[in-house]
Coordinates of C-alpha atoms and ligand atoms in Angstrom, one line a residue:
M1 CA 0.0 0.0 0.0
K2 CA 1.4 3.4 -1.0
K3 CA 0.6 6.9 0.1
I4 CA -0.6 9.0 -2.7
Y5 CA -0.5 12.8 -2.8
I6 CA -2.1 14.8 -5.6
E7 CA -2.0 18.5 -6.4
T8 CA -4.4 20.0 -8.9
Y9 CA -4.1 23.1 -11.0
G10 CA -6.3 24.7 -13.7
C11 CA -10.0 24.4 -14.3
Q12 CA -12.7 22.4 -12.6
M13 CA -12.3 19.7 -15.3
N14 CA -8.9 19.0 -13.8
V15 CA -10.4 18.8 -10.3
A16 CA -12.9 16.2 -11.6
D17 CA -10.1 14.4 -13.4
S18 CA -8.0 14.2 -10.2
E19 CA -11.0 12.5 -8.6
I20 CA -11.1 10.0 -11.4
V21 CA -7.4 9.2 -11.0
L22 CA -7.8 8.9 -7.2
G23 CA -10.8 6.6 -7.8
L24 CA -8.6 4.3 -9.9
L25 CA -5.9 4.3 -7.3
D26 CA -8.4 3.7 -4.5
E27 CA -9.5 0.5 -6.2
G28 CA -5.9 -0.6 -6.0
G29 CA -6.0 -0.2 -2.2
H30 CA -3.7 2.8 -1.9
M31 CA -4.0 5.5 0.7
M32 CA -4.4 9.2 0.2
T33 CA -2.3 11.8 2.1
D34 CA -2.5 15.6 2.3
D35 CA 1.2 15.8 3.3
V36 CA 3.5 15.9 0.3
R37 CA 6.5 15.1 2.5
E38 CA 5.2 11.7 3.6
A39 CA 4.0 10.6 0.2
D40 CA 5.3 7.7 -1.8
V41 CA 3.7 9.0 -4.9
I42 CA 3.4 12.7 -5.8
L43 CA 1.0 13.5 -8.6
V44 CA 0.6 16.9 -10.1
N45 CA -2.4 17.5 -12.4
T46 CA -1.3 20.5 -14.5
C47 CA -2.7 23.4 -16.6
S48 CA -1.2 25.0 -19.7
I49 CA -3.8 27.8 -20.3
R50 CA -1.4 30.7 -19.7
E51 CA 2.3 30.9 -19.3
N52 CA 2.0 31.7 -15.6
A53 CA 0.1 28.4 -15.0
E54 CA 3.0 26.5 -16.3
K55 CA 5.6 28.6 -14.4
R56 CA 3.8 27.8 -11.2
I57 CA 4.2 24.1 -11.9
Y58 CA 7.9 24.3 -12.8
G59 CA 8.2 26.1 -9.4
R60 CA 6.5 23.1 -7.6
L61 CA 8.8 20.7 -9.4
G62 CA 11.6 22.3 -7.5
L63 CA 10.1 21.2 -4.2
F64 CA 9.5 17.7 -5.6
K65 CA 13.1 17.5 -6.6
E66 CA 14.2 18.3 -3.1
I67 CA 11.9 15.5 -1.7
K68 CA 13.2 13.1 -4.3
T69 CA 16.8 13.9 -3.5
A70 CA 16.1 13.0 0.2
R71 CA 14.0 9.9 -0.7
P72 CA 14.9 8.6 -4.2
E73 CA 12.1 6.0 -4.1
V74 CA 9.4 8.6 -4.3
V75 CA 7.6 8.5 -7.7
V76 CA 6.6 11.8 -9.3
G77 CA 3.8 11.9 -11.9
L78 CA 3.0 14.8 -14.2
L79 CA -0.6 14.6 -15.4
G80 CA -3.0 16.8 -17.4
C81 CA -2.7 19.5 -20.0
M82 CA 1.0 20.4 -19.5
A83 CA 1.9 16.7 -19.9
E84 CA 0.0 16.7 -23.1
R85 CA 1.3 20.0 -24.5
L86 CA 5.0 19.5 -23.6
R87 CA 5.2 15.7 -24.1
D88 CA 8.0 15.9 -26.5
S89 CA 10.2 18.4 -24.7
L90 CA 9.5 16.8 -21.3
T91 CA 10.5 13.3 -22.5
K92 CA 13.6 14.7 -24.2
S93 CA 14.6 16.9 -21.3
K94 CA 15.9 13.9 -19.4
A95 CA 19.3 15.4 -18.9
E96 CA 17.8 18.6 -17.6
G97 CA 15.8 19.2 -14.5
V98 CA 12.3 18.0 -15.4
G99 CA 13.4 14.7 -16.9
Q100 CA 15.1 13.7 -13.7
I101 CA 12.2 14.6 -11.4
V102 CA 9.3 13.2 -13.3
D103 CA 8.8 9.4 -13.6
I104 CA 5.5 9.2 -15.4
I105 CA 3.9 11.6 -17.8
V106 CA 0.2 11.1 -18.5
G107 CA -2.2 13.1 -20.7
P108 CA -5.9 13.7 -20.0
D109 CA -7.2 10.8 -22.0
E110 CA -4.9 8.1 -20.6
Y111 CA -5.7 8.1 -16.9
R112 CA -6.8 4.4 -17.0
K113 CA -3.1 3.6 -17.4
V114 CA -2.0 5.5 -14.2
P115 CA -2.1 2.4 -11.9
A116 CA 0.0 0.3 -14.3
L117 CA 2.5 3.1 -15.0
L118 CA 2.9 3.6 -11.2
E119 CA 3.5 -0.2 -10.8
K120 CA 6.3 0.0 -13.3
A121 CA 7.7 3.2 -11.9
W122 CA 8.2 1.5 -8.5
H123 CA 10.5 -0.8 -10.4
G124 CA 12.4 2.1 -11.9
E125 CA 10.8 2.2 -15.3
R126 CA 9.8 5.6 -16.6
G127 CA 6.4 5.8 -18.4
V128 CA 4.7 8.1 -20.9
A129 CA 1.1 7.9 -22.0
V130 CA -0.1 10.9 -23.9
R131 CA -2.4 9.8 -26.7
L132 CA -5.6 11.7 -27.1
S133 CA -8.8 9.8 -27.7
R134 CA -11.9 10.4 -29.7
V135 CA -14.1 8.3 -27.5
E136 CA -12.8 8.3 -23.9
T137 CA -15.2 9.8 -21.4
Y138 CA -14.4 7.7 -18.3
D139 CA -18.1 7.0 -18.2
D140 CA -17.7 3.8 -16.2
L141 CA -15.2 5.0 -13.6
V142 CA -16.2 6.1 -10.1
P143 CA -14.5 9.3 -9.0
L144 CA -13.2 9.5 -5.4
R145 CA -15.1 12.4 -4.0
T146 CA -14.6 13.7 -0.5
S147 CA -16.9 16.8 -0.3
G148 CA -20.2 15.0 0.6
V149 CA -22.1 18.2 -0.4
S150 CA -21.2 19.3 -3.9
A151 CA -20.0 17.2 -6.8
W152 CA -18.3 17.9 -10.1
I153 CA -19.5 15.8 -13.0
S154 CA -17.7 15.9 -16.4
I155 CA -20.3 15.5 -19.1
M156 CA -18.0 16.0 -22.0
R157 CA -14.3 16.2 -22.8
G158 CA -12.2 18.1 -25.3
C159 CA -13.1 21.1 -27.3
D160 CA -13.7 21.7 -31.1
K161 CA -14.0 25.5 -30.9
F162 CA -10.4 26.3 -31.7
C163 CA -10.5 29.9 -30.3
S164 CA -7.3 31.2 -31.8
F165 CA -5.6 31.9 -28.4
C166 CA -6.4 28.6 -26.7
V167 CA -4.4 25.5 -26.0
V168 CA -7.3 23.4 -24.9
P169 CA -8.2 21.8 -28.3
F170 CA -4.6 20.6 -28.4
T171 CA -4.2 19.5 -24.8
R172 CA -7.6 17.8 -24.5
G173 CA -8.4 16.8 -28.1
R174 CA -11.7 16.4 -29.9
E175 CA -15.0 17.1 -28.3
R176 CA -17.0 14.0 -27.2
S177 CA -20.0 13.7 -24.9
R178 CA -20.6 11.2 -22.2
P179 CA -23.8 9.2 -22.5
L180 CA -26.9 10.6 -20.8
D181 CA -27.8 7.4 -18.9
G182 CA -24.4 7.2 -17.2
I183 CA -24.6 10.9 -16.2
V184 CA -28.1 10.5 -14.8
S185 CA -27.4 7.4 -12.9
E186 CA -24.3 9.0 -11.3
V187 CA -26.5 11.9 -10.2
E188 CA -29.0 9.5 -8.8
T189 CA -26.3 7.8 -6.8
L190 CA -25.0 11.1 -5.5
A191 CA -28.5 12.3 -4.5
R192 CA -29.0 9.0 -2.6
R193 CA -25.7 9.5 -0.9
G194 CA -26.8 12.9 0.4
Y195 CA -25.1 15.2 -2.1
R196 CA -27.0 18.5 -2.4
E197 CA -25.4 20.0 -5.5
V198 CA -23.9 18.9 -8.8
T199 CA -22.0 20.9 -11.3
L200 CA -22.0 19.6 -14.9
L201 CA -18.7 20.3 -16.5
G202 CA -17.3 20.8 -19.9
Q203 CA -15.3 23.3 -21.9
N204 CA -18.4 24.0 -23.8
V205 CA -21.3 22.2 -22.1
N206 CA -23.8 23.8 -24.5
S207 CA -22.6 21.5 -27.3
W208 CA -23.2 18.3 -25.4
S209 CA -25.1 15.9 -27.6
D210 CA -25.7 12.2 -27.9
G211 CA -26.9 12.6 -31.5
V212 CA -30.6 12.7 -30.4
R213 CA -30.7 14.8 -27.3
D214 CA -29.0 18.1 -26.6
F215 CA -27.7 19.9 -23.4
A216 CA -31.2 21.3 -22.6
D217 CA -32.5 17.7 -22.5
L218 CA -29.6 16.5 -20.4
I219 CA -29.8 19.2 -17.8
D220 CA -33.6 18.7 -17.7
A221 CA -33.1 15.0 -17.0
V222 CA -30.5 15.8 -14.3
A223 CA -32.7 18.3 -12.6
A224 CA -35.6 15.8 -12.6
V225 CA -33.6 13.3 -10.5
D226 CA -34.2 15.2 -7.3
P227 CA -35.9 18.6 -6.9
A228 CA -33.9 19.2 -3.8
L229 CA -30.6 18.8 -5.6
R230 CA -29.1 22.1 -6.9
V231 CA -27.8 21.8 -10.5
R232 CA -25.1 24.0 -11.9
F233 CA -23.2 23.9 -15.2
T234 CA -20.1 25.5 -16.7
T235 CA -18.8 26.7 -19.1
S236 CA -21.3 28.0 -21.7
H237 CA -20.1 29.2 -25.0
P238 CA -22.2 32.1 -26.3
Q239 CA -22.4 30.6 -29.8
D240 CA -24.1 27.4 -28.6
M241 CA -26.4 28.7 -25.9
S242 CA -29.8 27.8 -27.1
D243 CA -33.2 29.3 -26.3
R244 CA -34.3 25.7 -25.2
L245 CA -31.5 25.8 -22.6
I246 CA -32.6 29.2 -21.4
A247 CA -36.2 27.9 -21.1
A248 CA -35.0 24.9 -19.1
I249 CA -33.1 27.1 -16.7
A250 CA -36.2 29.3 -16.2
R251 CA -38.5 26.3 -15.8
R252 CA -36.6 24.1 -13.4
E253 CA -36.5 25.5 -9.8
N254 CA -33.4 23.5 -8.9
I255 CA -31.3 24.7 -11.9
C256 CA -29.3 27.5 -10.4
K257 CA -30.1 30.9 -11.9
Y258 CA -26.4 31.5 -12.6
V259 CA -24.7 31.5 -16.0
H260 CA -21.0 31.9 -16.7
L261 CA -20.9 33.2 -20.2
P262 CA -17.3 34.2 -21.3
V263 CA -17.4 37.1 -23.8
Q264 CA -13.6 37.6 -24.0
S265 CA -13.8 41.0 -25.7
G266 CA -16.4 43.7 -26.6
S267 CA -14.8 44.4 -29.9
D268 CA -16.2 42.6 -33.0
R269 CA -12.8 42.9 -34.7
I270 CA -11.0 41.2 -31.8
L271 CA -13.8 38.6 -31.4
S272 CA -13.3 37.7 -35.1
L273 CA -9.5 37.4 -34.7
M274 CA -10.1 35.3 -31.6
N275 CA -12.3 33.0 -33.7
R276 CA -15.0 33.2 -31.1
T277 CA -17.7 32.7 -33.9
Y278 CA -20.2 35.3 -32.4
D279 CA -20.2 39.1 -32.4
S280 CA -21.1 41.5 -29.6
R281 CA -24.6 41.9 -31.0
H282 CA -25.3 38.2 -30.7
Y283 CA -23.9 38.3 -27.2
R284 CA -26.0 41.3 -26.1
G285 CA -29.1 39.5 -27.5
L286 CA -28.3 36.4 -25.4
I287 CA -27.9 38.5 -22.2
R288 CA -31.2 40.2 -23.0
R289 CA -33.1 36.9 -23.6
L290 CA -31.5 35.3 -20.5
R291 CA -32.6 38.2 -18.3
E292 CA -36.1 38.3 -19.8
A293 CA -36.6 34.5 -19.3
V294 CA -34.8 34.2 -15.9
P295 CA -35.4 37.4 -13.9
G296 CA -32.5 38.1 -11.5
V297 CA -30.2 35.6 -13.2
S298 CA -26.6 36.0 -12.0
L299 CA -24.0 36.4 -14.8
S300 CA -20.3 36.1 -14.9
T301 CA -17.7 36.2 -17.7
D302 CA -14.1 35.8 -18.8
I303 CA -12.2 38.7 -20.4
I304 CA -8.8 38.7 -22.1
V305 CA -7.0 42.1 -22.4
G306 CA -4.2 42.8 -24.8
F307 CA -5.0 40.3 -27.5
P308 CA -2.8 40.9 -30.5
T309 CA -3.6 44.2 -32.2
E310 CA -6.0 45.3 -29.5
T311 CA -6.3 49.1 -29.6
A312 CA -7.5 51.6 -27.0
D313 CA -10.8 51.7 -28.9
D314 CA -11.2 47.9 -28.9
H315 CA -10.5 48.0 -25.1
R316 CA -13.1 50.7 -24.7
M317 CA -15.7 48.4 -26.3
T318 CA -14.9 45.7 -23.7
V319 CA -15.2 48.3 -20.9
D320 CA -18.5 49.5 -22.3
L321 CA -19.9 46.0 -22.6
M322 CA -18.9 45.1 -19.1
R323 CA -20.5 48.3 -17.8
E324 CA -23.7 47.6 -19.8
V325 CA -24.1 44.0 -18.6
G326 CA -23.1 44.7 -15.0
Y327 CA -21.7 41.2 -14.4
D328 CA -21.9 39.7 -10.9
G329 CA -18.4 38.4 -11.4
A330 CA -15.6 38.3 -13.9
F331 CA -12.4 36.4 -14.5
M332 CA -9.9 38.7 -16.2
F333 CA -6.6 37.8 -17.9
K334 CA -3.8 39.3 -19.7
Y335 CA -3.3 37.7 -23.1
S336 CA -0.6 35.0 -22.9
P337 CA 0.8 33.8 -26.3
R338 CA 0.7 30.0 -26.5
E339 CA 2.9 28.2 -29.0
N340 CA 1.2 26.4 -31.9
T341 CA -2.1 28.3 -31.5
P342 CA -3.2 30.4 -34.5
A343 CA -2.9 33.6 -32.4
F344 CA 0.7 32.9 -31.7
A345 CA 1.5 33.8 -35.3
M346 CA -0.2 37.2 -34.8
G347 CA 2.6 38.3 -32.4
D348 CA 2.2 39.8 -29.0
D349 CA 2.2 43.4 -29.9
V350 CA 0.4 44.9 -26.9
P351 CA 3.2 45.9 -24.4
D352 CA 2.9 44.4 -20.9
D353 CA 2.5 47.8 -19.3
I354 CA -0.6 48.5 -21.5
K355 CA -2.0 45.1 -20.6
T356 CA -1.4 45.9 -16.9
E357 CA -3.2 49.2 -17.3
R358 CA -6.1 47.7 -19.2
I359 CA -6.6 44.8 -16.8
G360 CA -6.3 47.2 -13.8
E361 CA -9.1 49.3 -15.3
I362 CA -11.5 46.4 -15.7
I363 CA -10.7 44.8 -12.4
E364 CA -11.6 48.1 -10.7
L365 CA -14.8 48.4 -12.7
Q366 CA -15.8 44.8 -11.9
N367 CA -15.1 45.4 -8.1
R368 CA -17.3 48.4 -8.1
T369 CA -20.1 46.5 -9.9
S370 CA -19.8 43.5 -7.7
L371 CA -19.9 45.7 -4.6
S372 CA -23.0 47.6 -5.7
R373 CA -24.8 44.4 -6.7
N374 CA -23.9 42.8 -3.4
L375 CA -24.9 45.9 -1.4
A376 CA -28.3 45.7 -3.1
L377 CA -28.8 42.4 -1.4
V378 CA -28.4 43.7 2.2
G379 CA -31.7 43.2 4.0
R380 CA -32.8 40.3 1.9
T381 CA -33.3 36.8 2.9
M382 CA -31.6 34.2 0.6
E383 CA -31.5 30.5 0.5
V384 CA -28.0 29.3 1.3
L385 CA -26.5 25.8 0.8
V386 CA -23.9 25.4 3.5
E387 CA -20.6 24.0 2.2
G388 CA -18.4 24.1 5.3
S389 CA -16.7 26.2 7.9
G390 CA -15.8 29.8 7.1
R391 CA -12.1 30.2 6.8
K392 CA -11.6 33.3 9.0
A393 CA -13.1 32.7 12.4
A394 CA -14.3 29.8 14.6
G395 CA -18.1 29.3 14.6
Q396 CA -18.5 30.7 11.1
M397 CA -20.0 28.8 8.3
Q398 CA -19.8 29.4 4.6
G399 CA -22.3 28.7 1.9
R400 CA -23.5 29.8 -1.5
T401 CA -26.7 31.3 -2.9
D402 CA -28.4 30.0 -5.9
G403 CA -26.7 32.9 -7.8
N404 CA -23.2 31.5 -6.7
R405 CA -22.5 34.3 -4.1
I406 CA -20.5 33.3 -1.1
V407 CA -22.3 33.9 2.2
I408 CA -20.6 33.8 5.7
F409 CA -22.7 33.5 8.8
D410 CA -22.4 32.3 12.4
G411 CA -23.7 28.8 12.9
P412 CA -22.8 25.3 14.1
A413 CA -20.7 22.9 12.0
E414 CA -23.7 20.5 11.8
L415 CA -25.2 22.8 9.2
R416 CA -22.8 21.6 6.6
G417 CA -24.7 20.2 3.7
R418 CA -28.0 21.8 4.8
T419 CA -30.0 24.5 3.2
L420 CA -31.3 27.5 5.2
P421 CA -32.6 31.0 4.8
V422 CA -30.0 33.6 5.7
R423 CA -30.7 37.3 6.0
I424 CA -27.9 39.4 4.5
V425 CA -26.7 42.1 6.9
R426 CA -23.4 43.3 5.3
A427 CA -21.5 42.9 2.1
N428 CA -18.2 43.6 0.3
S429 CA -17.4 43.1 -3.4
A430 CA -16.6 39.4 -2.9
T431 CA -18.7 38.2 0.0
L432 CA -22.1 38.5 1.7
F433 CA -22.4 38.3 5.5
G434 CA -25.6 37.3 7.1
E435 CA -27.5 35.7 9.9
P436 CA -29.8 32.6 9.9
A437 CA -33.4 33.6 9.4
G438 CA -35.6 30.5 9.5
S439 CA -35.7 26.8 9.8
V440 CA -33.1 24.6 8.2
D441 CA -34.2 22.6 5.1
S442 CA -37.7 24.0 5.3
T443 CA -39.9 22.3 2.8
S444 CA -40.7 25.4 0.8
P445 CA -37.9 27.8 1.5
R446 CA -38.2 29.5 -1.8
E447 CA -41.4 31.2 -0.8
I448 CA -39.6 33.4 1.6
I449 CA -36.7 34.0 -0.7
H450 CA -36.4 37.2 -2.7
R451 CA -34.8 36.6 -6.0
E452 CA -31.7 38.6 -6.6
P453 CA -32.3 41.8 -8.3
T454 CA -32.0 42.2 -12.0
G455 CA -28.9 44.2 -13.1
V456 CA -28.7 47.0 -15.5
S457 CA -30.8 45.9 -18.4
I458 CA -29.4 46.1 -21.8
Ligands
SAH1 N1 -14.0 26.9 -22.5 C1 -14.1 28.1 -21.8 C2 -12.8 28.7 -21.4 C3 -11.7 27.8 -20.8 S1 -10.2 28.6 -20.5 C4 -14.8 29.1 -22.7 O1 -14.6 29.1 -23.9 O2 -15.5 29.9 -22.2 C5 -10.7 29.9 -19.3 C6 -10.4 31.2 -19.8 O3 -9.0 31.4 -19.9 C7 -10.9 31.6 -21.1 O4 -12.3 32.0 -21.1 C8 -10.0 32.8 -21.5 O5 -10.6 34.0 -21.0 C9 -8.8 32.5 -20.7 N2 -7.7 32.2 -21.6 C10 -7.6 31.1 -22.4 N3 -6.5 31.1 -23.2 C11 -5.8 32.2 -22.8 C12 -4.6 32.9 -23.2 N4 -3.8 32.3 -24.2 N5 -4.2 34.0 -22.7 C13 -5.0 34.6 -21.7 N6 -6.2 34.1 -21.3 C14 -6.6 32.9 -21.8
SF4_2 FE1 -10.6 27.2 -25.4 FE2 -12.4 28.4 -26.9 FE3 -12.6 25.8 -26.4 FE4 -13.0 27.6 -24.5 S1 -14.3 27.3 -26.3 S2 -11.8 25.7 -24.3 S3 -11.6 29.2 -25.0 S4 -11.0 26.7 -27.6
F3S3 FE1 -5.9 24.4 -17.9 FE2 -6.3 22.2 -19.3 FE3 -8.3 23.3 -17.8 S1 -5.2 23.9 -19.9 S2 -7.8 25.4 -17.9 S3 -6.4 22.4 -17.1 S4 -8.5 22.2 -19.8

């Protein structure tokens, strides 16, 4: 029996993948540990999305090297997107740092091989498995989940969108959907085990399809499993977000009224260079239809500043769009050129100080917007699903509203996994603070819940 330690970077898909890998190793009777220094096996599930993501991982490899110098029998495995993207240079860099530290290199579609590769690595054999698959969805594998409250469920893998800046189509391969029956029966099992929330995951969940049914059918089937189970999904691509999906969100009480809809830029010229396949008019129309059908829906987005050739005018259009929509949250990034993507050939002509200035401007705008939207909730009572203890003080619990806002309140640890109404008394741009305002898991809590207010309409 070996002690396994795993560290996960990148998106939620990677979090879900790590659970799949741990599920496979659990079957082999191994033990998990949270302490890297006592591990026999160190796995790092990596991300390649921006240069910084890879830099962080190289930094961690330094620590793993130290551990391996002290205990040469420790096996180090590099998993995930970076393993896939850098497979050639990693395997060739044997003489250099990485080659010496890493024993196994496994891409996102080859996780079934991890137990066998580890077995060999214990006998000193290095292993590489980096083939991408057109069919692998890990449908039959049981992930090792530890939350007990909220579960990630991958419903598809890969991406066929080929946004010009993005490595994902290269690191994760072609898009493929997991069958509906497998997903629904996993959700049934989770609901029976007491889980209270599932998040359906994919790089572009809106294009899930089994040839007959689409994502609107799938989410409807998942929501029908248990009306008390919250259903979330991410990420939506604006091109594939259908009116049928919007209708499903509006119709099903337990589908959370929260949509993450990355726009990337407000400039049509930049959107076209990005190969995003929609323009700002289409995007604005979507937001309008969403807000009409789902009053009070929470919206968040991703933005890239400093894409090749982005001018001050292009940037202004992004700022204007953000101001108009009034997002509840935004993830904002400086453009990072990725080798072999189409945008790489466009150069990286926006200087870093301009990128810094532009991202600073939108972060400040978003903070102001988030603060005013959060302050508007003070005095309201909202349904909160309790995820665990608050991080700051003893006796504090933390949960989330339907609209994905974090709420901190005083309460006993037993509330974990329960739903209760919380009256909001204070807010900052990131967090709501409240006090319990009614019975736990009341049968019809939504009657006393005020929906979150609609933002600036566009
Ligand atoms: N599939 C999701 C995005 C996954 S990556 C979607 O299309 O919405 C998450 C975010 O990282 C992207 O939305 C984008 O904003 C950002 N990103 C991706 N590649 C990037 C790059 N090369 N430089 C900077 N940001 C990038
Ligand atoms: Fe990358 Fe675009 Fe696919 Fe998202 S939709 S993963 S940004 S290629
Ligand atoms: Fe990163 Fe791969 Fe996810 S590149 S963002 S871990 S799909």
